[in-house]
mmCIF file of C-alpha atoms and ligand atoms in Angstrom:
data_model
loop_
_atom_site.group_PDB
_atom_site.id
_atom_site.type_symbol
_atom_site.label_atom_id
_atom_site.label_comp_id
_atom_site.label_asym_id
_atom_site.label_seq_id
_atom_site.Cartn_x
_atom_site.Cartn_y
_atom_site.Cartn_z
ATOM 1 C CA MET A 1 -0.050 -0.093 0.144
ATOM 2 C CA ALA A 2 1.529 3.456 -0.724
ATOM 3 C CA ARG A 3 -0.514 6.690 0.120
ATOM 4 C CA VAL A 4 0.304 9.657 -1.747
ATOM 5 C CA TYR A 5 0.459 13.215 -0.572
ATOM 6 C CA ASN A 6 -3.134 14.452 -1.888
ATOM 7 C CA PHE A 7 -3.426 18.110 -2.399
ATOM 8 C CA SER A 8 -6.898 17.805 -3.799
ATOM 9 C CA ALA A 9 -9.108 20.625 -3.213
ATOM 10 C CA GLY A 10 -12.143 18.189 -2.565
ATOM 11 C CA PRO A 11 -12.925 15.545 -1.938
ATOM 12 C CA ALA A 12 -9.595 15.750 -0.276
ATOM 13 C CA VAL A 13 -7.191 14.176 2.224
ATOM 14 C CA LEU A 14 -8.640 12.799 5.387
ATOM 15 C CA PRO A 15 -6.603 11.710 8.439
ATOM 16 C CA GLU A 16 -5.054 8.348 8.125
ATOM 17 C CA GLU A 17 -5.855 7.534 11.605
ATOM 18 C CA VAL A 18 -9.756 8.343 11.004
ATOM 19 C CA LEU A 19 -9.653 5.840 7.783
ATOM 20 C CA LYS A 20 -7.835 2.953 9.620
ATOM 21 C CA GLU A 21 -10.492 3.157 12.392
ATOM 22 C CA ALA A 22 -13.159 3.016 9.929
ATOM 23 C CA ALA A 23 -11.699 0.135 8.178
ATOM 24 C CA ALA A 24 -11.114 -1.864 11.204
ATOM 25 C CA GLU A 25 -14.835 -1.197 12.155
ATOM 26 C CA MET A 26 -16.163 -1.859 8.655
ATOM 27 C CA LEU A 27 -17.546 -5.071 9.155
ATOM 28 C CA ASP A 28 -18.436 -4.995 12.755
ATOM 29 C CA TYR A 29 -19.147 -1.609 14.452
ATOM 30 C CA GLU A 30 -18.944 -1.903 18.084
ATOM 31 C CA GLY A 31 -20.491 -5.672 18.274
ATOM 32 C CA THR A 32 -23.605 -4.612 16.125
ATOM 33 C CA GLY A 33 -22.353 -7.283 14.018
ATOM 34 C CA MET A 34 -22.960 -5.056 10.939
ATOM 35 C CA SER A 35 -21.138 -1.950 9.345
ATOM 36 C CA VAL A 36 -22.603 1.688 10.062
ATOM 37 C CA MET A 37 -23.373 1.464 6.248
ATOM 38 C CA GLU A 38 -25.879 -1.426 6.898
ATOM 39 C CA MET A 39 -27.451 -0.186 9.918
ATOM 40 C CA SER A 40 -30.986 1.804 10.616
ATOM 41 C CA HIS A 41 -30.514 5.386 11.302
ATOM 42 C CA ARG A 42 -33.428 5.116 14.021
ATOM 43 C CA SER A 43 -31.021 2.534 15.703
ATOM 44 C CA LYS A 44 -29.500 2.730 19.114
ATOM 45 C CA ALA A 45 -26.161 2.506 17.976
ATOM 46 C CA TYR A 46 -26.566 5.065 15.125
ATOM 47 C CA GLU A 47 -28.456 7.431 17.507
ATOM 48 C CA LYS A 48 -25.256 7.685 19.767
ATOM 49 C CA ILE A 49 -23.260 8.275 16.671
ATOM 50 C CA ILE A 50 -25.270 11.303 15.356
ATOM 51 C CA THR A 51 -25.663 12.816 19.031
ATOM 52 C CA GLU A 52 -22.038 12.307 19.756
ATOM 53 C CA ALA A 53 -20.893 13.851 16.239
ATOM 54 C CA GLU A 54 -23.187 17.117 16.966
ATOM 55 C CA GLN A 55 -21.873 17.348 20.710
ATOM 56 C CA ASP A 56 -18.096 16.993 19.518
ATOM 57 C CA LEU A 57 -18.596 19.834 16.822
ATOM 58 C CA ARG A 58 -20.503 21.887 19.579
ATOM 59 C CA ASP A 59 -17.413 21.394 21.828
ATOM 60 C CA LEU A 60 -15.125 22.379 18.781
ATOM 61 C CA MET A 61 -16.719 25.430 17.464
ATOM 62 C CA ASN A 62 -18.003 26.493 20.956
ATOM 63 C CA ILE A 63 -21.611 26.648 19.653
ATOM 64 C CA PRO A 64 -24.259 28.701 21.410
ATOM 65 C CA ASP A 65 -27.406 26.540 22.628
ATOM 66 C CA ASN A 66 -29.241 29.139 20.318
ATOM 67 C CA TYR A 67 -27.926 27.713 17.362
ATOM 68 C CA LYS A 68 -28.876 24.447 15.664
ATOM 69 C CA VAL A 69 -26.369 22.053 13.929
ATOM 70 C CA LEU A 70 -28.058 20.243 11.023
ATOM 71 C CA PHE A 71 -26.574 17.376 9.056
ATOM 72 C CA LEU A 72 -27.927 17.952 5.402
ATOM 73 C CA GLN A 73 -27.499 16.685 1.844
ATOM 74 C CA GLY A 74 -27.303 18.111 -1.657
ATOM 75 C CA GLY A 75 -23.738 19.754 -1.001
ATOM 76 C CA ALA A 76 -23.005 23.288 -0.577
ATOM 77 C CA SER A 77 -24.448 23.948 -3.928
ATOM 78 C CA GLN A 78 -28.129 23.006 -2.451
ATOM 79 C CA GLN A 79 -27.517 25.866 0.098
ATOM 80 C CA PHE A 80 -27.274 28.419 -2.460
ATOM 81 C CA ALA A 81 -31.120 27.759 -3.006
ATOM 82 C CA MET A 82 -31.943 27.033 0.452
ATOM 83 C CA ILE A 83 -30.632 30.044 2.017
ATOM 84 C CA PRO A 84 -32.766 32.558 0.127
ATOM 85 C CA MET A 85 -36.076 30.098 0.220
ATOM 86 C CA ASN A 86 -35.700 30.159 4.027
ATOM 87 C CA LEU A 87 -34.533 33.625 4.990
ATOM 88 C CA MET A 88 -35.737 35.938 2.167
ATOM 89 C CA LYS A 89 -38.708 37.539 4.054
ATOM 90 C CA ASN A 90 -38.359 40.825 2.329
ATOM 91 C CA LYS A 91 -37.003 39.185 -0.763
ATOM 92 C CA VAL A 92 -33.453 41.364 -0.615
ATOM 93 C CA ALA A 93 -30.135 40.038 0.186
ATOM 94 C CA ASP A 94 -26.757 41.560 -0.165
ATOM 95 C CA TYR A 95 -24.047 39.281 -1.746
ATOM 96 C CA ILE A 96 -20.209 40.152 -1.596
ATOM 97 C CA VAL A 97 -18.993 38.279 -4.648
ATOM 98 C CA THR A 98 -15.223 37.164 -4.340
ATOM 99 C CA GLY A 99 -15.226 33.962 -6.358
ATOM 100 C CA GLN A 100 -17.092 31.403 -8.441
ATOM 101 C CA TRP A 101 -18.886 29.919 -5.564
ATOM 102 C CA ALA A 102 -20.189 33.246 -4.172
ATOM 103 C CA LYS A 103 -21.175 34.153 -7.802
ATOM 104 C CA LYS A 104 -22.941 30.728 -7.832
ATOM 105 C CA ALA A 105 -25.096 31.402 -4.830
ATOM 106 C CA PHE A 106 -25.606 35.072 -5.805
ATOM 107 C CA GLN A 107 -27.034 33.741 -9.320
ATOM 108 C CA GLU A 108 -29.234 31.412 -7.534
ATOM 109 C CA ALA A 109 -30.586 33.952 -4.908
ATOM 110 C CA SER A 110 -31.393 36.072 -7.937
ATOM 111 C CA LYS A 111 -34.096 33.350 -8.692
ATOM 112 C CA TYR A 112 -35.826 34.126 -5.462
ATOM 113 C CA GLY A 113 -35.581 37.696 -4.847
ATOM 114 C CA LYS A 114 -33.488 40.916 -5.169
ATOM 115 C CA ALA A 115 -30.015 39.912 -4.687
ATOM 116 C CA ASN A 116 -27.724 42.743 -4.795
ATOM 117 C CA LYS A 117 -23.812 42.502 -5.547
ATOM 118 C CA ILE A 118 -22.555 44.912 -3.167
ATOM 119 C CA ALA A 119 -18.962 44.428 -3.564
ATOM 120 C CA THR A 120 -16.825 42.142 -5.897
ATOM 121 C CA SER A 121 -13.083 41.325 -6.707
ATOM 122 C CA GLU A 122 -14.106 40.038 -10.134
ATOM 123 C CA ASP A 123 -12.101 42.855 -11.734
ATOM 124 C CA LYS A 124 -8.588 41.275 -10.600
ATOM 125 C CA THR A 125 -9.920 37.745 -11.106
ATOM 126 C CA PHE A 126 -10.975 37.339 -7.406
ATOM 127 C CA SER A 127 -7.252 37.848 -6.564
ATOM 128 C CA TYR A 128 -8.064 39.749 -3.309
ATOM 129 C CA ILE A 129 -10.819 40.444 -0.618
ATOM 130 C CA PRO A 130 -12.646 43.902 -1.146
ATOM 131 C CA ASP A 131 -12.671 46.189 1.602
ATOM 132 C CA CYS A 132 -15.923 45.470 3.383
ATOM 133 C CA SER A 133 -15.773 47.998 6.347
ATOM 134 C CA ASP A 134 -18.307 50.432 4.845
ATOM 135 C CA LEU A 135 -20.650 48.730 2.174
ATOM 136 C CA PRO A 136 -23.752 50.090 0.777
ATOM 137 C CA ILE A 137 -25.781 47.551 2.817
ATOM 138 C CA SER A 138 -29.547 47.600 1.800
ATOM 139 C CA GLU A 139 -31.992 48.952 4.406
ATOM 140 C CA ASP A 140 -34.206 45.999 3.852
ATOM 141 C CA ALA A 141 -31.513 43.156 3.256
ATOM 142 C CA ASP A 142 -32.636 39.853 5.030
ATOM 143 C CA TYR A 143 -28.986 38.852 4.919
ATOM 144 C CA VAL A 144 -25.614 39.722 3.896
ATOM 145 C CA TYR A 145 -23.562 36.731 2.039
ATOM 146 C CA ILE A 146 -20.122 35.830 1.850
ATOM 147 C CA CYS A 147 -17.924 33.034 0.830
ATOM 148 C CA GLU A 148 -15.289 33.058 3.804
ATOM 149 C CA ASN A 149 -12.625 31.084 1.936
ATOM 150 C CA ASN A 150 -12.343 30.904 -1.849
ATOM 151 C CA THR A 151 -11.194 27.470 -2.572
ATOM 152 C CA ILE A 152 -10.483 28.226 -6.210
ATOM 153 C CA TYR A 153 -8.672 31.357 -5.931
ATOM 154 C CA GLY A 154 -7.248 30.980 -2.470
ATOM 155 C CA THR A 155 -7.934 34.346 -0.654
ATOM 156 C CA LYS A 156 -9.665 34.188 2.819
ATOM 157 C CA PHE A 157 -11.655 37.138 4.735
ATOM 158 C CA LYS A 158 -9.137 37.792 7.610
ATOM 159 C CA THR A 159 -11.957 40.169 9.040
ATOM 160 C CA LEU A 160 -15.803 39.973 8.746
ATOM 161 C CA PRO A 161 -17.564 42.349 6.661
ATOM 162 C CA ASN A 162 -19.434 44.993 8.440
ATOM 163 C CA THR A 163 -22.876 44.083 7.998
ATOM 164 C CA LYS A 164 -24.337 47.170 9.771
ATOM 165 C CA GLY A 165 -26.502 44.856 11.916
ATOM 166 C CA LYS A 166 -27.727 42.437 9.108
ATOM 167 C CA THR A 167 -27.681 38.943 9.475
ATOM 168 C CA LEU A 168 -24.125 37.037 8.003
ATOM 169 C CA VAL A 169 -24.486 34.177 6.012
ATOM 170 C CA SER A 170 -21.055 32.560 5.171
ATOM 171 C CA ASP A 171 -19.891 29.599 3.185
ATOM 172 C CA VAL A 172 -16.930 28.077 5.305
ATOM 173 C CA SER A 173 -16.810 24.791 3.182
ATOM 174 C CA SER A 174 -13.082 25.211 2.224
ATOM 175 C CA CYS A 175 -11.966 26.503 5.878
ATOM 176 C CA PHE A 176 -14.354 24.553 8.027
ATOM 177 C CA LEU A 177 -12.960 23.775 11.452
ATOM 178 C CA SER A 178 -9.317 25.061 10.456
ATOM 179 C CA GLU A 179 -9.190 27.816 13.231
ATOM 180 C CA PRO A 180 -11.375 28.892 15.697
ATOM 181 C CA VAL A 181 -14.671 30.871 15.152
ATOM 182 C CA ASP A 182 -17.061 33.421 16.915
ATOM 183 C CA VAL A 183 -20.260 31.424 15.921
ATOM 184 C CA THR A 184 -22.298 34.424 17.460
ATOM 185 C CA LYS A 185 -21.129 36.745 14.864
ATOM 186 C CA TYR A 186 -23.064 34.740 12.224
ATOM 187 C CA GLY A 187 -26.672 33.822 11.498
ATOM 188 C CA ILE A 188 -25.686 30.762 9.388
ATOM 189 C CA ILE A 189 -22.424 29.172 8.903
ATOM 190 C CA TYR A 190 -22.352 26.201 6.286
ATOM 191 C CA GLY A 191 -20.215 24.203 4.632
ATOM 192 C CA GLY A 192 -19.962 21.105 2.467
ATOM 193 C CA VAL A 193 -17.917 18.411 4.428
ATOM 194 C CA GLN A 194 -15.679 17.142 1.492
ATOM 195 C CA LYS A 195 -13.015 19.822 1.748
ATOM 196 C CA ASN A 196 -11.939 19.837 5.365
ATOM 197 C CA ILE A 197 -13.957 17.323 7.574
ATOM 198 C CA GLY A 198 -15.303 14.127 5.644
ATOM 199 C CA PRO A 199 -16.786 12.430 2.753
ATOM 200 C CA ALA A 200 -18.708 14.071 0.168
ATOM 201 C CA GLY A 201 -22.357 13.791 1.013
ATOM 202 C CA VAL A 202 -22.890 15.908 3.947
ATOM 203 C CA VAL A 203 -23.486 19.384 4.536
ATOM 204 C CA ILE A 204 -23.200 21.323 7.947
ATOM 205 C CA VAL A 205 -25.663 23.952 8.845
ATOM 206 C CA ILE A 206 -25.247 25.869 11.733
ATOM 207 C CA ILE A 207 -28.075 28.153 12.193
ATOM 208 C CA ARG A 208 -29.285 30.715 14.827
ATOM 209 C CA GLU A 209 -32.778 29.427 16.017
ATOM 210 C CA ASP A 210 -34.580 32.520 15.144
ATOM 211 C CA LEU A 211 -33.839 32.154 11.671
ATOM 212 C CA ILE A 212 -35.672 28.998 11.660
ATOM 213 C CA THR A 213 -39.152 29.659 11.049
ATOM 214 C CA GLU A 214 -42.411 28.265 8.900
ATOM 215 C CA ASP A 215 -42.327 31.677 6.971
ATOM 216 C CA VAL A 216 -40.533 30.360 3.884
ATOM 217 C CA LEU A 217 -40.872 31.329 0.203
ATOM 218 C CA GLU A 218 -44.130 29.887 -0.997
ATOM 219 C CA GLY A 219 -43.453 26.513 -3.009
ATOM 220 C CA THR A 220 -40.155 25.747 -0.834
ATOM 221 C CA PRO A 221 -39.791 21.903 -0.671
ATOM 222 C CA THR A 222 -40.520 20.313 2.499
ATOM 223 C CA MET A 223 -36.732 18.901 2.370
ATOM 224 C CA LEU A 224 -35.572 22.625 1.715
ATOM 225 C CA GLN A 225 -37.032 23.675 5.129
ATOM 226 C CA TYR A 226 -34.681 24.284 8.074
ATOM 227 C CA LYS A 227 -37.515 23.876 10.287
ATOM 228 C CA ILE A 228 -38.153 20.324 9.403
ATOM 229 C CA HIS A 229 -34.690 19.375 9.578
ATOM 230 C CA ALA A 230 -34.412 21.250 13.140
ATOM 231 C CA ASP A 231 -37.589 19.853 14.224
ATOM 232 C CA ASN A 232 -36.285 16.482 13.379
ATOM 233 C CA LYS A 233 -32.915 16.769 14.804
ATOM 234 C CA SER A 234 -31.577 15.907 10.793
ATOM 235 C CA LEU A 235 -33.624 12.513 11.092
ATOM 236 C CA TYR A 236 -36.612 13.750 9.082
ATOM 237 C CA ASN A 237 -35.359 11.541 6.248
ATOM 238 C CA THR A 238 -32.521 9.211 6.205
ATOM 239 C CA PRO A 239 -29.494 11.035 6.422
ATOM 240 C CA PRO A 240 -26.018 10.563 4.984
ATOM 241 C CA ALA A 241 -25.428 7.827 7.752
ATOM 242 C CA TYR A 242 -21.993 6.812 6.814
ATOM 243 C CA GLY A 243 -20.784 10.265 5.928
ATOM 244 C CA ILE A 244 -21.883 11.750 9.459
ATOM 245 C CA TYR A 245 -19.903 8.765 11.007
ATOM 246 C CA ILE A 246 -16.886 9.616 9.579
ATOM 247 C CA CYS A 247 -17.301 13.446 10.298
ATOM 248 C CA GLY A 248 -17.862 12.268 13.843
ATOM 249 C CA LYS A 249 -14.420 10.730 13.839
ATOM 250 C CA VAL A 250 -12.928 13.352 12.296
ATOM 251 C CA PHE A 251 -14.475 15.779 14.989
ATOM 252 C CA LYS A 252 -12.515 13.291 17.451
ATOM 253 C CA TRP A 253 -9.256 13.319 15.989
ATOM 254 C CA LEU A 254 -9.532 17.048 16.153
ATOM 255 C CA LYS A 255 -10.161 17.125 19.755
ATOM 256 C CA LYS A 256 -7.097 15.129 20.030
ATOM 257 C CA GLN A 257 -5.182 17.305 18.207
ATOM 258 C CA GLY A 258 -6.070 19.740 20.781
ATOM 259 C CA GLY A 259 -8.949 21.749 18.811
ATOM 260 C CA LEU A 260 -9.019 24.605 16.525
ATOM 261 C CA ALA A 261 -6.770 26.910 18.040
ATOM 262 C CA ALA A 262 -3.806 24.017 18.004
ATOM 263 C CA MET A 263 -5.330 23.543 14.270
ATOM 264 C CA LYS A 264 -5.085 27.040 13.552
ATOM 265 C CA GLU A 265 -1.285 27.184 14.742
ATOM 266 C CA TYR A 266 -0.465 24.098 12.872
ATOM 267 C CA ASN A 267 -1.982 25.393 9.608
ATOM 268 C CA GLU A 268 -0.121 28.546 9.587
ATOM 269 C CA LYS A 269 3.049 26.911 10.316
ATOM 270 C CA LYS A 270 2.313 24.585 7.356
ATOM 271 C CA ALA A 271 1.322 27.280 5.072
ATOM 272 C CA LYS A 272 4.122 29.579 5.862
ATOM 273 C CA ILE A 273 6.306 27.011 4.691
ATOM 274 C CA LEU A 274 4.995 26.941 1.032
ATOM 275 C CA TYR A 275 4.128 30.692 1.065
ATOM 276 C CA ASP A 276 7.800 31.605 2.125
ATOM 277 C CA PHE A 277 9.219 29.640 -0.620
ATOM 278 C CA LEU A 278 6.855 31.433 -3.240
ATOM 279 C CA ASP A 279 7.995 34.591 -2.064
ATOM 280 C CA GLU A 280 11.779 33.774 -2.473
ATOM 281 C CA SER A 281 11.202 31.755 -5.730
ATOM 282 C CA LYS A 282 12.386 33.053 -9.000
ATOM 283 C CA LEU A 283 10.191 30.554 -10.783
ATOM 284 C CA PHE A 284 7.107 30.169 -8.820
ATOM 285 C CA LYS A 285 4.534 33.022 -8.126
ATOM 286 C CA GLY A 286 1.545 33.028 -5.484
ATOM 287 C CA THR A 287 -1.288 34.525 -7.495
ATOM 288 C CA VAL A 288 -3.187 36.417 -4.618
ATOM 289 C CA ALA A 289 -2.865 39.632 -2.347
ATOM 290 C CA ALA A 290 -0.313 38.685 0.479
ATOM 291 C CA GLU A 291 -2.717 39.952 3.293
ATOM 292 C CA ASP A 292 -5.515 37.934 1.941
ATOM 293 C CA ARG A 293 -3.708 34.625 1.571
ATOM 294 C CA SER A 294 -5.888 31.605 2.506
ATOM 295 C CA LEU A 295 -4.256 29.198 4.674
ATOM 296 C CA MET A 296 -6.247 26.119 2.939
ATOM 297 C CA ASN A 297 -5.753 26.478 -0.686
ATOM 298 C CA VAL A 298 -2.425 27.822 -2.107
ATOM 299 C CA PRO A 299 -2.685 28.599 -5.999
ATOM 300 C CA PHE A 300 0.562 29.307 -7.753
ATOM 301 C CA VAL A 301 1.851 29.793 -11.371
ATOM 302 C CA THR A 302 5.232 29.535 -13.190
ATOM 303 C CA GLY A 303 3.781 32.105 -15.852
ATOM 304 C CA ASN A 304 4.569 29.719 -18.659
ATOM 305 C CA GLU A 305 1.617 27.253 -19.215
ATOM 306 C CA GLU A 306 3.847 24.364 -20.362
ATOM 307 C CA LEU A 307 6.176 24.640 -17.632
ATOM 308 C CA ASP A 308 2.924 24.395 -15.298
ATOM 309 C CA ALA A 309 2.074 21.388 -17.163
ATOM 310 C CA LYS A 310 5.344 19.722 -16.929
ATOM 311 C CA PHE A 311 5.706 20.592 -13.084
ATOM 312 C CA VAL A 312 2.011 18.714 -12.342
ATOM 313 C CA LYS A 313 3.220 15.733 -14.544
ATOM 314 C CA GLU A 314 6.584 15.576 -12.954
ATOM 315 C CA ALA A 315 4.930 16.207 -9.273
ATOM 316 C CA LYS A 316 2.480 13.359 -9.631
ATOM 317 C CA GLU A 317 5.097 10.818 -10.960
ATOM 318 C CA ALA A 318 6.995 11.779 -7.664
ATOM 319 C CA GLY A 319 3.891 11.051 -5.282
ATOM 320 C CA PHE A 320 2.178 14.622 -4.930
ATOM 321 C CA GLU A 321 -1.347 14.605 -6.487
ATOM 322 C CA ASN A 322 -3.883 16.590 -7.830
ATOM 323 C CA LEU A 323 -1.732 19.669 -8.048
ATOM 324 C CA LYS A 324 -3.526 21.013 -11.148
ATOM 325 C CA GLY A 325 -5.220 24.595 -10.494
ATOM 326 C CA HIS A 326 -8.958 24.804 -11.102
ATOM 327 C CA ARG A 327 -9.993 24.646 -14.603
ATOM 328 C CA THR A 328 -10.833 28.136 -14.685
ATOM 329 C CA VAL A 329 -7.613 29.694 -13.481
ATOM 330 C CA GLY A 330 -4.916 27.207 -14.673
ATOM 331 C CA GLY A 331 -1.624 27.067 -12.998
ATOM 332 C CA MET A 332 -1.463 24.925 -9.838
ATOM 333 C CA ARG A 333 -3.188 24.825 -6.560
ATOM 334 C CA ALA A 334 -1.823 23.079 -3.597
ATOM 335 C CA SER A 335 -4.979 22.581 -0.925
ATOM 336 C CA ILE A 336 -3.293 21.921 2.424
ATOM 337 C CA TYR A 337 -6.347 21.011 4.581
ATOM 338 C CA ASN A 338 -6.504 20.194 8.314
ATOM 339 C CA ALA A 339 -5.258 16.619 7.326
ATOM 340 C CA MET A 340 -2.366 17.405 5.588
ATOM 341 C CA PRO A 341 0.708 16.528 7.425
ATOM 342 C CA ILE A 342 3.492 19.196 7.544
ATOM 343 C CA GLU A 343 6.058 16.752 5.939
ATOM 344 C CA GLY A 344 3.659 16.715 3.073
ATOM 345 C CA VAL A 345 4.429 20.309 2.686
ATOM 346 C CA GLU A 346 7.918 20.301 3.267
ATOM 347 C CA LYS A 347 8.444 17.669 0.608
ATOM 348 C CA LEU A 348 6.657 19.720 -1.673
ATOM 349 C CA VAL A 349 8.695 22.787 -1.498
ATOM 350 C CA GLU A 350 11.875 20.327 -1.695
ATOM 351 C CA PHE A 351 10.679 19.259 -4.868
ATOM 352 C CA MET A 352 9.592 22.601 -6.208
ATOM 353 C CA LYS A 353 13.157 23.692 -5.490
ATOM 354 C CA LYS A 354 14.621 20.829 -7.455
ATOM 355 C CA PHE A 355 12.217 21.434 -10.523
ATOM 356 C CA GLU A 356 13.300 25.256 -10.167
ATOM 357 C CA ALA A 357 17.028 24.535 -10.593
ATOM 358 C CA GLU A 358 16.580 22.272 -13.305
ATOM 359 C CA ASN A 359 13.971 24.456 -15.301
ATOM 360 C CA MET A 360 15.843 27.964 -14.670
HETATM 361 C C1 LIG B 1 -16.552 22.989 -3.275
HETATM 362 C C2 LIG B 1 -17.171 24.238 -2.754
HETATM 363 C C3 LIG B 1 -18.712 24.308 -2.842
HETATM 364 C C4 LIG B 1 -19.548 23.563 -3.689
HETATM 365 O O1 LIG B 1 -19.706 22.386 -2.931
HETATM 366 P P1 LIG B 1 -20.714 20.967 -3.276
HETATM 367 O O2 LIG B 1 -21.057 20.241 -2.404
HETATM 368 O O3 LIG B 1 -19.936 20.430 -4.534
HETATM 369 O O4 LIG B 1 -21.975 21.644 -3.716
HETATM 370 C C5 LIG B 1 -18.963 25.787 -2.318
HETATM 371 N N1 LIG B 1 -18.589 26.389 -1.796
HETATM 372 C C6 LIG B 1 -17.023 26.269 -1.706
HETATM 373 C C7 LIG B 1 -16.786 27.412 -0.820
HETATM 374 C C8 LIG B 1 -16.561 25.238 -2.008
HETATM 375 O O5 LIG B 1 -15.103 25.084 -1.935
#
């Protein structure tokens, strides 16, 4: 068995310890004689799995009691519709568009009401985060929306926007649990788990209770109402049961690492190795404004497409997988989520140095 260093943006690397544990429990989960994949989501064994997963996430993020934690399906993309359907009481929402995912969310919301693009960084291919300290927030905005970490472009909000009292909704898919957050600053924090937490198929929504109401847009499907899922503790229908079980294991793994403060320290140390090299390299260059750099997704280029392709190919042969940039951006991107060990980044930088020496 040979594991590679997997720099995929998502689905992405998971802690080896978690995968091994899941493998050991595959045929017989804690004496039940069956796999978690085969058990009823209403069983005692499963009730324990989902209850513990929620509690561990609450502990990690210090989630206040007036927030619900929902384990849903449909990916982050389904939230692009679910959020306006549930929150647009005035049919007005303000969007800060800092990348493709925010743009998609903005376009989807436009189907349900008046979505205003109040700031964007599209003029410089989303390579920075705009100043959000004094934006023209709409008087009657139901919420202000951001994508906190831009997976494709490698930027991250280091300060949250000034929403002038309006509810903040944030897509944290690619920075979920990478550092501590103050949940009370948000109305909704949500993300698909396949970037930094677990297998694709689960989306976690952390939502303030007063935003969960029956007053949703007309025609909103039952399955897209937060209230249905909140009232039924994420068990209205069959949840993505196995995925939630793996997320639960990752939460326990994170607790063992020392929680989110420790993760932040580790992630900063890890990202610095790569950014420091990009800053000194004569061949490779980072593509985003230094002050907005993400700790999770690091895009870079050589400035020569052929050389980029050669790098990706040779890196793959050397055991560094999925370094090709997003199809809309080109170049390279190293996603260095929680489960990427520091050695992975050290070895990547060593390889980049060697490649630079051979190709300059
Ligand atoms: C990957 C990603 C999405 C889309 O996730 P799906 O689960 O595939 O719908 C949305 N937002 C961000 C920030 C992402 O990184």
